[in-house]
Coordinates of C-alpha atoms and ligand atoms in Angstrom, one line a residue:
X217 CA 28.9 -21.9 11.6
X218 CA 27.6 -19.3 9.0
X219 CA 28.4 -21.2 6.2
X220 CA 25.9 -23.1 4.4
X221 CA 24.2 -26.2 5.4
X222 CA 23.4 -28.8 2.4
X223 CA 19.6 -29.0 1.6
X224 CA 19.7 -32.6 2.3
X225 CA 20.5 -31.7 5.7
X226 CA 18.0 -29.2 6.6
X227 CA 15.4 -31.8 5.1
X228 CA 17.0 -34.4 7.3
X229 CA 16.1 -32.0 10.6
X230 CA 12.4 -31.2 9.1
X231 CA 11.7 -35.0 8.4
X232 CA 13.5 -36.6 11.3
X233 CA 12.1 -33.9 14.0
X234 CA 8.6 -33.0 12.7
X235 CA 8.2 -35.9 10.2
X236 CA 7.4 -33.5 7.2
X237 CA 8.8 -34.1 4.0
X238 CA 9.3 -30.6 2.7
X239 CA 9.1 -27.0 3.6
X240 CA 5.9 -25.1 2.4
X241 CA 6.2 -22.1 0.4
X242 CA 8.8 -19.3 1.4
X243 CA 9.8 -21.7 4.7
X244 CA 12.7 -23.0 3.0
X245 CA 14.3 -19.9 1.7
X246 CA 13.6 -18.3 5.1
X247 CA 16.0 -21.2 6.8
X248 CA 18.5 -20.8 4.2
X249 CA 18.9 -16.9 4.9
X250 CA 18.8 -17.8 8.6
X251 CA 21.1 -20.8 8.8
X252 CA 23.5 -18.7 6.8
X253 CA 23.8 -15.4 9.4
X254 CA 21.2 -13.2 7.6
X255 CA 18.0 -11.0 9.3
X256 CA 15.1 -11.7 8.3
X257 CA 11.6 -10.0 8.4
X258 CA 9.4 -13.0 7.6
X259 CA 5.4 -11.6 6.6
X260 CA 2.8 -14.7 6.8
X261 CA -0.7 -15.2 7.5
X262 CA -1.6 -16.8 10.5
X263 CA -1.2 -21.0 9.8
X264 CA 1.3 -20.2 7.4
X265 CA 3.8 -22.2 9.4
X266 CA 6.0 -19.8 11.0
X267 CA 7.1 -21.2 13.7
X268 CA 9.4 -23.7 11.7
X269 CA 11.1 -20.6 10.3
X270 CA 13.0 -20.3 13.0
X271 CA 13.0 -23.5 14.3
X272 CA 14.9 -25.4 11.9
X273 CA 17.5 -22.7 12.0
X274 CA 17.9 -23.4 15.9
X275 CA 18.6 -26.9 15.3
X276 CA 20.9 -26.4 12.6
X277 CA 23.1 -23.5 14.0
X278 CA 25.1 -23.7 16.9
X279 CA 24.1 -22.7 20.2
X280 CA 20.3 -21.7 21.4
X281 CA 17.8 -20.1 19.0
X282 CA 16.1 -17.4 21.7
X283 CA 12.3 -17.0 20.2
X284 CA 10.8 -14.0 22.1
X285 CA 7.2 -14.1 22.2
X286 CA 4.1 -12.6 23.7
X287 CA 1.7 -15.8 24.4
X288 CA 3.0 -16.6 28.2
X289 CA -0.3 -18.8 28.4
X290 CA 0.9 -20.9 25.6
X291 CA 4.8 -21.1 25.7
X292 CA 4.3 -24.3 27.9
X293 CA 2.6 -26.0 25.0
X294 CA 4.7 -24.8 22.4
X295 CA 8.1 -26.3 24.8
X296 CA 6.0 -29.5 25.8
X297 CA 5.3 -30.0 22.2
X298 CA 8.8 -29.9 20.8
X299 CA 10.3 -31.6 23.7
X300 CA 7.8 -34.8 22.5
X301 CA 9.6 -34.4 19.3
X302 CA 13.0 -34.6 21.3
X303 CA 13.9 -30.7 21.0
X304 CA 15.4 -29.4 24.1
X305 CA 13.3 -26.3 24.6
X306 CA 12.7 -24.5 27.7
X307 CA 11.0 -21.5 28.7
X308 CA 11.5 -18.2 30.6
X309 CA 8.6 -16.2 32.0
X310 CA 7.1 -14.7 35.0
X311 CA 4.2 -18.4 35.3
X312 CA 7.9 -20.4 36.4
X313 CA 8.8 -20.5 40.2
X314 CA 12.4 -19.0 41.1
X315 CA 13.4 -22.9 41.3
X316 CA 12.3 -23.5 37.9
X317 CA 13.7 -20.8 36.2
X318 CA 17.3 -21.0 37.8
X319 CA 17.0 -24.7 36.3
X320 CA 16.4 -23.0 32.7
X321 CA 19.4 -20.7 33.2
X322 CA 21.7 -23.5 34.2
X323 CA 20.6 -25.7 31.1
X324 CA 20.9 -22.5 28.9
X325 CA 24.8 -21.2 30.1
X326 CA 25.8 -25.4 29.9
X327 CA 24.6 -25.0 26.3
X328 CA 22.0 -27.8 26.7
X329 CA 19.3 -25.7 24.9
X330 CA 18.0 -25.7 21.3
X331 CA 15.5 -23.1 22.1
X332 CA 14.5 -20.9 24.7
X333 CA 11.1 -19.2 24.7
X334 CA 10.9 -16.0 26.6
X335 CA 8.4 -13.3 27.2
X336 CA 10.0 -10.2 26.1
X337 CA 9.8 -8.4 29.9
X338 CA 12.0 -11.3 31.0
X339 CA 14.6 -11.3 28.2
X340 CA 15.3 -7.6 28.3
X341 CA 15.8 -8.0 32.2
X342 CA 20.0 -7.4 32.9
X343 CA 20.4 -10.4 34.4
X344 CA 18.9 -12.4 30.9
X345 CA 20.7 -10.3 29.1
X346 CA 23.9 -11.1 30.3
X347 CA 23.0 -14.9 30.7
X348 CA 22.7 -14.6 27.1
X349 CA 26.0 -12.7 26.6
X350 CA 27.6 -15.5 28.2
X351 CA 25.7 -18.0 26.4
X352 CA 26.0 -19.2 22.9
X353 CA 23.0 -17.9 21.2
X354 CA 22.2 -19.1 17.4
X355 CA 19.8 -16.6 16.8
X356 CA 16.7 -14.1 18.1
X357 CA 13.5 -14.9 16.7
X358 CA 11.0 -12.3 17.4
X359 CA 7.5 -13.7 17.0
X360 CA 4.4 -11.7 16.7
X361 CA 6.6 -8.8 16.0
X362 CA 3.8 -6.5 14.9
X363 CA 3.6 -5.6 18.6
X364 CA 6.1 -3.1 18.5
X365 CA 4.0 -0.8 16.8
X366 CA 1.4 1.7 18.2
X367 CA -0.3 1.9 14.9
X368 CA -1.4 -1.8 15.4
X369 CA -3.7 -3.6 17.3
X370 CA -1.7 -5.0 19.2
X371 CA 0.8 -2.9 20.6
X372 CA 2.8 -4.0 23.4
X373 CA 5.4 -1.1 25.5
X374 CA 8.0 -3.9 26.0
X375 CA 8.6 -5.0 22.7
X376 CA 10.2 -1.5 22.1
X377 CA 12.1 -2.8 24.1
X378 CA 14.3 -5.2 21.9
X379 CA 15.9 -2.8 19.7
X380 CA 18.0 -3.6 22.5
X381 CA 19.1 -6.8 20.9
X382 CA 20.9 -5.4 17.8
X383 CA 23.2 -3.1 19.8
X384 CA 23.9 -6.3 22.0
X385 CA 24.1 -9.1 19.4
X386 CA 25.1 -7.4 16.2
X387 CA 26.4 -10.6 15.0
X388 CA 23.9 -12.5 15.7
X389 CA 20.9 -12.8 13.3
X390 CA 17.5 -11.5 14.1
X391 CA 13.9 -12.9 12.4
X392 CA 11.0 -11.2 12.6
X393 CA 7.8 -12.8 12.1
X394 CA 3.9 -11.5 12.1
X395 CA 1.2 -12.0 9.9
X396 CA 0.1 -8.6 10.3
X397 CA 1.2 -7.1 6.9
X398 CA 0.9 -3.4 6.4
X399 CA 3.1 -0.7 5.4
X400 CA 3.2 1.1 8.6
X401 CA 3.5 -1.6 11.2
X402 CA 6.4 -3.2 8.8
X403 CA 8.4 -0.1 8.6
X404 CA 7.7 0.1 12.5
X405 CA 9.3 -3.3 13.3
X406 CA 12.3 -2.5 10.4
X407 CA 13.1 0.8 12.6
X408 CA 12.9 -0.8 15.9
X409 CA 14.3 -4.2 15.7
X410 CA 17.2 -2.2 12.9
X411 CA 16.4 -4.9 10.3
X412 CA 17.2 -2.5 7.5
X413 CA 19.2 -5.0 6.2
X414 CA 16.8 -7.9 6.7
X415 CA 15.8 -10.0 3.6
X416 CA 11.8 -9.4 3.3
X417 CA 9.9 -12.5 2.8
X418 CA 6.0 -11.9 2.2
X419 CA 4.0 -15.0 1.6
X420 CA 0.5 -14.3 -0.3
X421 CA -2.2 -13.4 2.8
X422 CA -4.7 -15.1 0.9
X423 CA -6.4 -18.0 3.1
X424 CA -8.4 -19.3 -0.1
X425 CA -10.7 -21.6 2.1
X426 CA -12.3 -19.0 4.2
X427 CA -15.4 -18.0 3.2
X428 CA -16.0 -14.2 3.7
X429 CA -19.9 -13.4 4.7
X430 CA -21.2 -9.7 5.8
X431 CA -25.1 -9.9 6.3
X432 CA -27.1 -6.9 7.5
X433 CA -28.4 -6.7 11.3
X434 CA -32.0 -7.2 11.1
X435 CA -31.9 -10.1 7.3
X436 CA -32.9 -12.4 10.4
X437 CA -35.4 -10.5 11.8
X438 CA -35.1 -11.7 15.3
X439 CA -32.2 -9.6 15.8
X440 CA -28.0 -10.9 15.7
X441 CA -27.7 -13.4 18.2
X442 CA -30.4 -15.4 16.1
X443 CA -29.2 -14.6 12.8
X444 CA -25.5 -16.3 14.7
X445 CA -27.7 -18.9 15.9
X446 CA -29.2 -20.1 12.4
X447 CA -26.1 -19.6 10.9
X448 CA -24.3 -22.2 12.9
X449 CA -27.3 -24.7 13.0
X450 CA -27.4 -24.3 8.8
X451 CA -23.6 -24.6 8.3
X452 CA -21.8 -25.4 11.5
X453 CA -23.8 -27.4 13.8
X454 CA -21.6 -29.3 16.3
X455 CA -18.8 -27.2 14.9
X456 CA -15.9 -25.4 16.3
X457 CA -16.3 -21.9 16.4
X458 CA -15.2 -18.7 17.7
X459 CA -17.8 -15.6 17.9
X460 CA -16.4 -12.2 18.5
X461 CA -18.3 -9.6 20.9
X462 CA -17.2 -5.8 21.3
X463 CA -18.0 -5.7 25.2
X464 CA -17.8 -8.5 28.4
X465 CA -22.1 -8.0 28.9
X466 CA -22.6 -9.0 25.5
X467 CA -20.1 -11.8 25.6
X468 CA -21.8 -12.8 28.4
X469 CA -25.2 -12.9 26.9
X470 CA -24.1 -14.4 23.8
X471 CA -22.5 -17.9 25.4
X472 CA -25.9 -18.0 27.8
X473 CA -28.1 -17.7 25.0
X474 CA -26.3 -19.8 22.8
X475 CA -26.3 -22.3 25.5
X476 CA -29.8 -22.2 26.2
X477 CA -30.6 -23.2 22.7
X478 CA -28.3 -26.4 23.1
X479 CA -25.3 -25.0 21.5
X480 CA -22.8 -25.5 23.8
X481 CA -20.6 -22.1 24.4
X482 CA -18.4 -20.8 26.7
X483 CA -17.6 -17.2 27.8
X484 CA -14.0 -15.6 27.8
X485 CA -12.9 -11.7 28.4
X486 CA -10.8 -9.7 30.6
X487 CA -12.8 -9.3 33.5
X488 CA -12.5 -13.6 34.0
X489 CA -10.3 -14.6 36.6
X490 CA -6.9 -16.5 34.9
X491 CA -8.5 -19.7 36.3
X492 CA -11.7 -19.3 34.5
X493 CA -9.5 -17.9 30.9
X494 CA -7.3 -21.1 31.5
X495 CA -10.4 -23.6 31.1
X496 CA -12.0 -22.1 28.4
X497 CA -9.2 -22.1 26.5
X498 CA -8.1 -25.7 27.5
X499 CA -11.3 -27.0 27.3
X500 CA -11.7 -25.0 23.1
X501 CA -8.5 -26.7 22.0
X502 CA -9.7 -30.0 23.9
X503 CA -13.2 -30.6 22.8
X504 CA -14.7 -31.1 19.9
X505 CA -17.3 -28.6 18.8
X506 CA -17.3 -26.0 21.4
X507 CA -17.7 -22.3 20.8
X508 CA -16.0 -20.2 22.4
X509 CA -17.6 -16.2 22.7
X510 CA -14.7 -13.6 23.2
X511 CA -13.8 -10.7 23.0
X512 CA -10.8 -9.5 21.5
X513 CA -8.9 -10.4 24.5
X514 CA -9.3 -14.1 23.2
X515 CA -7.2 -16.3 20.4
X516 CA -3.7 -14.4 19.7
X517 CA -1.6 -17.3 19.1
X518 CA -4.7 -20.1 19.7
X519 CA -3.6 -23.1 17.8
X520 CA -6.4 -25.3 17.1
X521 CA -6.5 -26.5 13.7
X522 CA -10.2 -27.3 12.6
X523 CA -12.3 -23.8 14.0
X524 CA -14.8 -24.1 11.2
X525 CA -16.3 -20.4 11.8
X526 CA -15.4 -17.0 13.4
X527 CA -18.3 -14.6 13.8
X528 CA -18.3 -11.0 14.8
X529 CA -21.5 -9.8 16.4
X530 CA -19.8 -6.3 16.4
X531 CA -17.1 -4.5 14.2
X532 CA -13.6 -5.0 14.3
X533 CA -12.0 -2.3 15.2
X534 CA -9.7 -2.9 11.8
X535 CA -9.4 -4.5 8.7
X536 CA -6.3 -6.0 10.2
X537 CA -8.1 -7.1 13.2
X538 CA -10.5 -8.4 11.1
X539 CA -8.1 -10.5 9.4
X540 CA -6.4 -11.4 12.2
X541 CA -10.0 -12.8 13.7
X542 CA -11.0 -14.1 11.3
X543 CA -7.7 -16.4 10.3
X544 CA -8.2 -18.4 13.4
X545 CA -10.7 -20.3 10.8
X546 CA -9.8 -22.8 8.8
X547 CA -5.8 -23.4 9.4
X548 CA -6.2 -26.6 8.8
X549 CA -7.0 -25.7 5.2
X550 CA -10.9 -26.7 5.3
X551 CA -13.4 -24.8 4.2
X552 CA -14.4 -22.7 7.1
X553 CA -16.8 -19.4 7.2
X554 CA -15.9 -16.0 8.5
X555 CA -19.2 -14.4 9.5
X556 CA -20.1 -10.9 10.4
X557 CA -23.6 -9.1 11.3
X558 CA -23.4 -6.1 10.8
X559 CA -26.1 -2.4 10.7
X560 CA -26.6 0.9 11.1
X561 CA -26.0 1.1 14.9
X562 CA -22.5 -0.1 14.7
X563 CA -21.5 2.6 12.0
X564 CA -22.6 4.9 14.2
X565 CA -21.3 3.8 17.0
X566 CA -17.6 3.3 15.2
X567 CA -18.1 6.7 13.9
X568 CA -18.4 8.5 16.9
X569 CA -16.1 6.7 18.9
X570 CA -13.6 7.8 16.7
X571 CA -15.5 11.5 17.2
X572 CA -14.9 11.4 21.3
X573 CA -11.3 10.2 20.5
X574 CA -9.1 12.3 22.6
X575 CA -5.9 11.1 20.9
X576 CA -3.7 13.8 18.9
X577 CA -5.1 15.0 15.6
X578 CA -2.4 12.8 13.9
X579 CA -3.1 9.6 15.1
X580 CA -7.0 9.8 14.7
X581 CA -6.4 10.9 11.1
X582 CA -4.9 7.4 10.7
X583 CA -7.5 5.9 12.8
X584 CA -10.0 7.6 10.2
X585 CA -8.5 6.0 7.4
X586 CA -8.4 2.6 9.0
X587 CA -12.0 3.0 9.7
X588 CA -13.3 4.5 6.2
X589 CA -11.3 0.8 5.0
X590 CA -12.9 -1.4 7.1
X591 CA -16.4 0.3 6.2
X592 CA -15.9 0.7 2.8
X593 CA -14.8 -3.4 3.0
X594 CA -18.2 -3.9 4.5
X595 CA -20.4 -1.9 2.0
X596 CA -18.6 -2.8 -1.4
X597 CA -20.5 -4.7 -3.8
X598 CA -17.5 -6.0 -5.7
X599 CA -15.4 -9.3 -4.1
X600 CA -14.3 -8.9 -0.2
X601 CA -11.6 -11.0 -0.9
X602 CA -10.2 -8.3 -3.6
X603 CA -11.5 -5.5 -0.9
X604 CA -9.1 -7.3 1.5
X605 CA -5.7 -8.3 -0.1
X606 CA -5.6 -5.3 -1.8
X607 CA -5.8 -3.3 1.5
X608 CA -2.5 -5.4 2.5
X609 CA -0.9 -4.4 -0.8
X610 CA -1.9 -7.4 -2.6
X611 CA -4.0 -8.0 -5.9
X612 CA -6.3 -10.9 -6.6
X613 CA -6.9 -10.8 -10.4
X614 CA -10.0 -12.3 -10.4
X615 CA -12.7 -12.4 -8.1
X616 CA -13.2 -15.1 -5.7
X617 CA -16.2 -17.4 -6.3
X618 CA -15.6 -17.9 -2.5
X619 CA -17.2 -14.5 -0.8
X620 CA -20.9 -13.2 0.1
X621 CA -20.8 -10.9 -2.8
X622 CA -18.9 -13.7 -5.5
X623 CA -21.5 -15.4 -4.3
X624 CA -24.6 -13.7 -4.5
X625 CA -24.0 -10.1 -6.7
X626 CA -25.5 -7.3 -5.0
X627 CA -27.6 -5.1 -6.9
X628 CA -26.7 -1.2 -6.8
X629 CA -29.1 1.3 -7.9
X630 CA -28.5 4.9 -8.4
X631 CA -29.2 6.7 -4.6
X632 CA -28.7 10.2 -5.6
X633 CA -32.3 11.7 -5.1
X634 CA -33.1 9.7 -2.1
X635 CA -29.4 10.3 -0.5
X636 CA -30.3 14.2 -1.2
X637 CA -33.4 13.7 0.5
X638 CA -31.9 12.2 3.9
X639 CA -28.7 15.0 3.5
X640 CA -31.2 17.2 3.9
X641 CA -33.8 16.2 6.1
X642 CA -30.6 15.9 9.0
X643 CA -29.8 19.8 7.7
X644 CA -33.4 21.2 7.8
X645 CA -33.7 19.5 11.4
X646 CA -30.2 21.2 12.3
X647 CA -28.1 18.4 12.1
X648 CA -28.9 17.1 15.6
X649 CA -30.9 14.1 15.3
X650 CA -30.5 10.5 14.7
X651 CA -31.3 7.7 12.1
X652 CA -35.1 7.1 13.7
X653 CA -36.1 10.8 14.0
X654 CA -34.7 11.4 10.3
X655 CA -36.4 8.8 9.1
X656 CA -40.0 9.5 10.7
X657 CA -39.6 12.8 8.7
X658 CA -38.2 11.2 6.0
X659 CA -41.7 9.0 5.6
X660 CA -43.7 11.6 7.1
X661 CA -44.7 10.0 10.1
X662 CA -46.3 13.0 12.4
X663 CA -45.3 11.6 15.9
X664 CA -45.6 13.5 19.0
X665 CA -42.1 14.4 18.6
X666 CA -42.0 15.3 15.1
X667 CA -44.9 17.7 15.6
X668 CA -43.5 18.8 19.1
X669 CA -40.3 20.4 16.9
X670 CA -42.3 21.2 14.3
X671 CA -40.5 19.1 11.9
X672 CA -44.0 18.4 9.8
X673 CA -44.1 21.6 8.7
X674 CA -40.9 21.2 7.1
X675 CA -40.4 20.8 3.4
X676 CA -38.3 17.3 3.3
X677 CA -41.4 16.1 5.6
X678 CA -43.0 13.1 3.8
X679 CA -40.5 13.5 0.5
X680 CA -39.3 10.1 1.0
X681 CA -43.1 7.8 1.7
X682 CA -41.6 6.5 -2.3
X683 CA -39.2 3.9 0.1
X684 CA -39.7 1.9 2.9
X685 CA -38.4 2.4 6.5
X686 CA -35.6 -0.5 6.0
X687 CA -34.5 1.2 2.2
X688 CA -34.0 4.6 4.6
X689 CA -31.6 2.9 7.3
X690 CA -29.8 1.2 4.2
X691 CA -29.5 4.6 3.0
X692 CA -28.0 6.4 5.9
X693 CA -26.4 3.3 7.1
X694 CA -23.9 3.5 3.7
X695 CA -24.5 7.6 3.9
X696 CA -22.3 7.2 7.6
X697 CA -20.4 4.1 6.6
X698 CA -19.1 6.5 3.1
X699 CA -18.4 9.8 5.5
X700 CA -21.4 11.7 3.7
X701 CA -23.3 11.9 7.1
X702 CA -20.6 12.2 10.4
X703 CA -22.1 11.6 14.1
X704 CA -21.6 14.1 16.9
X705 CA -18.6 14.0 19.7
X706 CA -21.1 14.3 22.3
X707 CA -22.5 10.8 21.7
X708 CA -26.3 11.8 21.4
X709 CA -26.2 9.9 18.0
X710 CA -27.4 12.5 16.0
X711 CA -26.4 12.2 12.3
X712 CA -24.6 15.8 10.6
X713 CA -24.4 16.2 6.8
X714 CA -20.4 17.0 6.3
X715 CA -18.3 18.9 3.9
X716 CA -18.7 16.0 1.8
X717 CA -22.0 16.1 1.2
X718 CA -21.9 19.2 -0.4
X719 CA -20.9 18.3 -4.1
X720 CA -23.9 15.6 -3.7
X721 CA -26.1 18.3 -2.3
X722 CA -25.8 20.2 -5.6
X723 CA -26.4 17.4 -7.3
X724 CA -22.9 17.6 -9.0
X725 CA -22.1 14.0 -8.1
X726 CA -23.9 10.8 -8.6
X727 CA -24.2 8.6 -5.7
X728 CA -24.8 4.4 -6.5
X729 CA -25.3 2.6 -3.4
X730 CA -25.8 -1.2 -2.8
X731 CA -29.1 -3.0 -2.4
X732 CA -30.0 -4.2 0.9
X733 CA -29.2 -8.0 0.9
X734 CA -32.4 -9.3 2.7
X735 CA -31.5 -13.1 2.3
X736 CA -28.1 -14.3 3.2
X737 CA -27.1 -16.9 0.2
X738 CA -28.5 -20.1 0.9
X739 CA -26.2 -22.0 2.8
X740 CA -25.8 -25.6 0.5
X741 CA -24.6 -22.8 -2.2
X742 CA -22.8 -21.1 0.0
X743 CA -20.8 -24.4 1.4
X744 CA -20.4 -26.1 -1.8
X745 CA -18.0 -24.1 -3.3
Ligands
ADP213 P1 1.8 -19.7 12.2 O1 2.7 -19.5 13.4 O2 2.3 -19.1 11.0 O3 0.4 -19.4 12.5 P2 2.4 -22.5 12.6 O4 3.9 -22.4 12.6 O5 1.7 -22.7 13.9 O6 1.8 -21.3 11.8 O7 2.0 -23.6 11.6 C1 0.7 -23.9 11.3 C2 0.5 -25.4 11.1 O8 1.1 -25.8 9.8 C3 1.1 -26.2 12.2 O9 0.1 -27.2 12.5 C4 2.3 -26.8 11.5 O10 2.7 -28.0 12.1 C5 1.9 -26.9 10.1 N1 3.1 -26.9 9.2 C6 4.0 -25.8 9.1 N2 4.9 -26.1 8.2 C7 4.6 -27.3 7.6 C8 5.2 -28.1 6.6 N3 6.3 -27.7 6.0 N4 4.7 -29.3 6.4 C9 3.6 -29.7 7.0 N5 2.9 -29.0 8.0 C10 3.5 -27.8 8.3
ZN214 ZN1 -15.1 -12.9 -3.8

């Protein structure tokens, strides 16, 4: 059954199963492909509506559509919610008893299956394998295929695994599907999956109804976890919400605090037991309202429609983490925030964990790029949503309306002289010490320590009393975020002019850097657009 099916049919299976009238966007030209034999490497942000990609092509081919997928936690929802709309679907993976899964294999060699979830450990297992060799299979859908590459944040060993299927099944088609969309992690799925022949469909990444906020640590002057706090009491009280942490103590902290002030939140990391992951994430998709603070470990694959906000207390580690995180807003298509504190402390800190990397020279010179993006999306004073497409390839003509910086311009003004100044007050002081020390010498500020190194006696002491001591950490916060000042691999935190600096030094470049934003833009402006 390779042949064509007539439209009116596939729109018979959409409306009849799902009660949609029509595909969105690329959906229906995905099925088509499908339906009619052909791979398929499918590129679409999260909410997009993937899932029905292959799907509908499972219903209309013969035999059992096999969707491999990472998300054990939520295959059962995914079966239970398509057997309510009468799809036979089943699932294979390491939460069903022996019992329970010998049921599954029975129902999938008697050909009563539509679809069969599986994790990908369990599928590439011989005995799955050869179930499916004796099975007929309509097609291999590979969800959240970005996982077979190391360059992504998400990498996963067994996914490698399902090259596998194309030596196996070269007859049968093969869809790919992520909304992870760079260059690298697309040519790594085309290589290992051998979809060299796959059609490529890329839906814009664009999710026009989030609202893209960065705001300086310390704008709140009570420090982050009350700039989060008036942020969701201005914009999103009662709200859904989803706050990102870098570590489990702060995660920790954050859903305590939170709750203390009568916002109801809920911790989830790693170090939970399953039990304790479980609720939290039963009781986020159940309630209204609830925030949930996570760490990374949380929301691949969480499918609850109205989150109104994801924060980040910390820095992703990408700009396609970032993304990632921050489309679990809004899929619903409502305006929703994504909101990020972000200063000095956390530039250093990204800066010299990449510095104590002990991963080969290769792989941290990619990791060095990813990083200068994801700073250089936090510092620019042009749109973020621009900033961001066009790091995934894509380009916004005009600027947004709908971002911090759309929003409320930031001023630049021309840093040369004072950037000089902090280049070489770290030099003179012999590129050992960190962002406070600099800047006590900086203002000239004669503390014990200063005048315990001697440091007042040196020329650069007192050049820069013209600014204040929040101008300065703007200053060297934007000097590390633009790779004019590097940090040290031993983790002291002490800031070192690099080679960089040099053309700046001898004043051969000019250097414009952006204002400090000290109000965030008032939140009815902000929301009404
Ligand atoms: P993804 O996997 O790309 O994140 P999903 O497949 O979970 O997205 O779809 C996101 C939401 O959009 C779901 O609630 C889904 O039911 C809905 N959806 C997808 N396609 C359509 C469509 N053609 N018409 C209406 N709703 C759709
Ligand atoms: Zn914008």
């Amino acid at each position: 059954m390779t042949a064509s099916v007539p439209d009116a049919q596939v729109l018979h299976v959409l409306k009849s199963v799902w009660g949609y009238e029509q595909f969105r966007g690329v959906q229906q030209d995905i099925v088509r492909a499908v339906v009619g034999g052909e791979n398929a490497l499918v590129l679409m942000p999260t909410g997009g509506g993937k899932s029905l990609c292959y799907q509908v092509p499972s219903l209309l081919r013969k035999g059992v559509g096999v969707v491999v997928s990472p998300l054990i936690a939520l295959m059962k929802d995914q079966v239970d919610a398509l057997r309510e709309n009468g799809v036979r679907a089943a699932y294979l993976n390491s939460s069903l008893s022996p019992d329970a899964a010998r049921e599954v294999e029975a129902a999938l060699l008697s050909g009563e299956l539509d679809l069969l979830y599986a994790a990908p450990e369990r599928l590439l297992t011989p005995r799955t394998l050869d179930l499916l060799a004796r099975s007929e299979v309509a097609l291999f859908a590979i969800d959240e295929a970005h996982c077979v590459s190391q360059w992504g944040h998400d990498f996963r060993p067994e996914y490698q695994g399902l090259g596998v299927l194309a030596e196996r099944f070269p007859d049968l088609p093969r869809l790919a599907l992520t909304a992870t969309a760079d260059e690298r992690t697309r040519a790594d799925i085309i290589r290992v999956l051998s979809l060299e022949d796959a059609h490529l469909f890329v839906s814009s990444f664009d999710r026009p109804n989030i609202q893209y906020r960065i705001q300086q640590k310390g704008a709140g002057k009570a420090g982050p976890k009350s700039e989060l706090l008036d942020f969701i009491r201005a914009e999103h009280p009662g709200e859904a919400g989803i706050v990102y942490c870098l570590s489990r103590r702060s995660v920790e902290e954050t859903a305590q605090w939170l709750s203390a002030q009568g916002v109801a939140a809920l911790p989830y990391h790693a170090g939970l037991s399953p039990r304790e992951r479980n609720s939290a994430q039963e009781r986020f998709l159940q309630e209204e309202g609830l925030i949930v603070v996570a760490t990374v470990a949380f929301g691949m694959g969480i499918d609850k429609s109205n989150v109104r906000f994801v924060a980040h207390l910390d820095l992703p580690k990408s700009l396609e983490g970032y993304y990632q995180e921050t489309g679990r807003a809004g899929r619903d298509g409502l305006p929703s925030t994504a909101w990020m504190t972000y200063g000095l402390a956390d530039v250093v800190n990204v800066r010299r964990m990449l510095a104590q990397s002990e991963a080969p020279e290769h792989v941290k010179r990619v990791e060095a790029g990813k990083l200068d993006s994801l700073l250089a999306y936090c510092e620019t004073a042009s749109c973020r949503r621009q900033v961001l497409l066009g790091y995934f390839g894509e380009t916004l003509p005009e600027p947004c309306g709908n971002c911090d910086t759309c929003l409320n311009p930031p001023q630049t003004f021309d840093a040369t002289r004072p950037a000089q100044m902090a280049l070489s007050a770290a030099i003179r002081t012999g590129n050992r010490f960190g962002a406070a020390h600099l800047t006590d010498v900086l203002l000239g500020n004669a503390t014990e320590r200063v005048r315990g190194l001697g440091h007042h006696q040196l020329p650069t002491f007192g050049v820069g009393k013209m600014l204040p001591d929040r101008a300065w950490r703007n200053i060297m916060r934007q000097l590390v975020a633009l790779g004019y000042l590097t940090t040290d691999a031993a983790g002291h935190g002490s800031l070192i002019a690099s080679a960089k600096a040099g053309p700046l030094l001898k004043g051969e470049e000019t250097l414009w850097l952006r204002e400090d934003v000290l109000t965030p833009p008032s939140s009815k402006k902000a929301r009404r657009s």
